[in-house]
CSV table of C-alpha atoms and ligand atoms in Angstrom, one decimal:
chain,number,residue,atom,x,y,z
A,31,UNK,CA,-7.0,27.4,-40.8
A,32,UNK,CA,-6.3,29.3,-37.7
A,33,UNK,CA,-8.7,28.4,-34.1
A,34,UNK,CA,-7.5,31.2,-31.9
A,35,UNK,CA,-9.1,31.5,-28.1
A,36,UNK,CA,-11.2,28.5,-28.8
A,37,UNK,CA,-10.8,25.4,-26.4
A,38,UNK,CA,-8.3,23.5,-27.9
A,39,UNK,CA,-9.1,19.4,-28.0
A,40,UNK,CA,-5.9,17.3,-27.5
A,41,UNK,CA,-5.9,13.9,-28.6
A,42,UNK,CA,-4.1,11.5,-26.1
A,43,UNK,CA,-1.8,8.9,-28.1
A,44,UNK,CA,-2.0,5.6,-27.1
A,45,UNK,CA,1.1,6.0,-25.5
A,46,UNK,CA,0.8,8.7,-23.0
A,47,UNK,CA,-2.1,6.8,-21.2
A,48,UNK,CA,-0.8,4.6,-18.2
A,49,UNK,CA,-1.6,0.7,-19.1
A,50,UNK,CA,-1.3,-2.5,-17.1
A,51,UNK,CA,1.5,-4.9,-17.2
A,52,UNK,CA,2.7,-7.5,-15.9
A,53,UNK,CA,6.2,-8.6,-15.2
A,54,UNK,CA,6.9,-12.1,-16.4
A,55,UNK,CA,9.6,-12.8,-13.8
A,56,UNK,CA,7.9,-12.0,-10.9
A,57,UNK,CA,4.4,-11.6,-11.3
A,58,UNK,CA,3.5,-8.4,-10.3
A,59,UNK,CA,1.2,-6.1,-12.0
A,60,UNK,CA,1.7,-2.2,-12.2
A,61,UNK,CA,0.9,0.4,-14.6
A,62,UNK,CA,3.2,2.3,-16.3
A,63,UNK,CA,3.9,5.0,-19.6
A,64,UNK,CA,5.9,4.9,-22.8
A,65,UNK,CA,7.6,1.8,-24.9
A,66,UNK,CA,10.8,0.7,-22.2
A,67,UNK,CA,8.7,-1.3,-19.7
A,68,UNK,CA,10.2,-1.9,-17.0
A,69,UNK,CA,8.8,-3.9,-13.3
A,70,UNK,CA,9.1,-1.3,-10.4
A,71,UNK,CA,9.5,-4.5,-8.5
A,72,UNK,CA,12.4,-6.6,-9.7
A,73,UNK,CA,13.5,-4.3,-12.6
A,74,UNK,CA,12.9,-6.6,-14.8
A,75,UNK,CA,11.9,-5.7,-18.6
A,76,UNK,CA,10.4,-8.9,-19.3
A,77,UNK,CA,6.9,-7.3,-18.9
A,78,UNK,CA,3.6,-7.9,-21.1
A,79,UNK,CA,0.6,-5.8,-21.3
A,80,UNK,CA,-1.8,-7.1,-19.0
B,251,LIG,ZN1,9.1,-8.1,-11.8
């Protein structure tokens, strides 16, 4: 099946959305993408979803 000039719907993994987290080490919150987490304030990687 072939949809040519239609609109095409993309389906946005889980992944590609921005999610809260929070670093474990220092506290702060912060959003970010993808599986390697990492705290934009200490650099820490010790993050959990918030
Ligand atoms: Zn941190």
């Amino acid at each position: 099946m072939c949809t040519v000039g239609g609109p095409v719907d993309i389906d946005f993994d889980e992944g590609l959305k921005p999610k809260d987290y929070k670093c474990k080490d220092c506290g702060g919150s912060f959003s970010s993408l993808g599986k390697n987490i990492r705290c934009p304030t200490c650099g820490s990687d010790n993050c959990i979803a918030a």
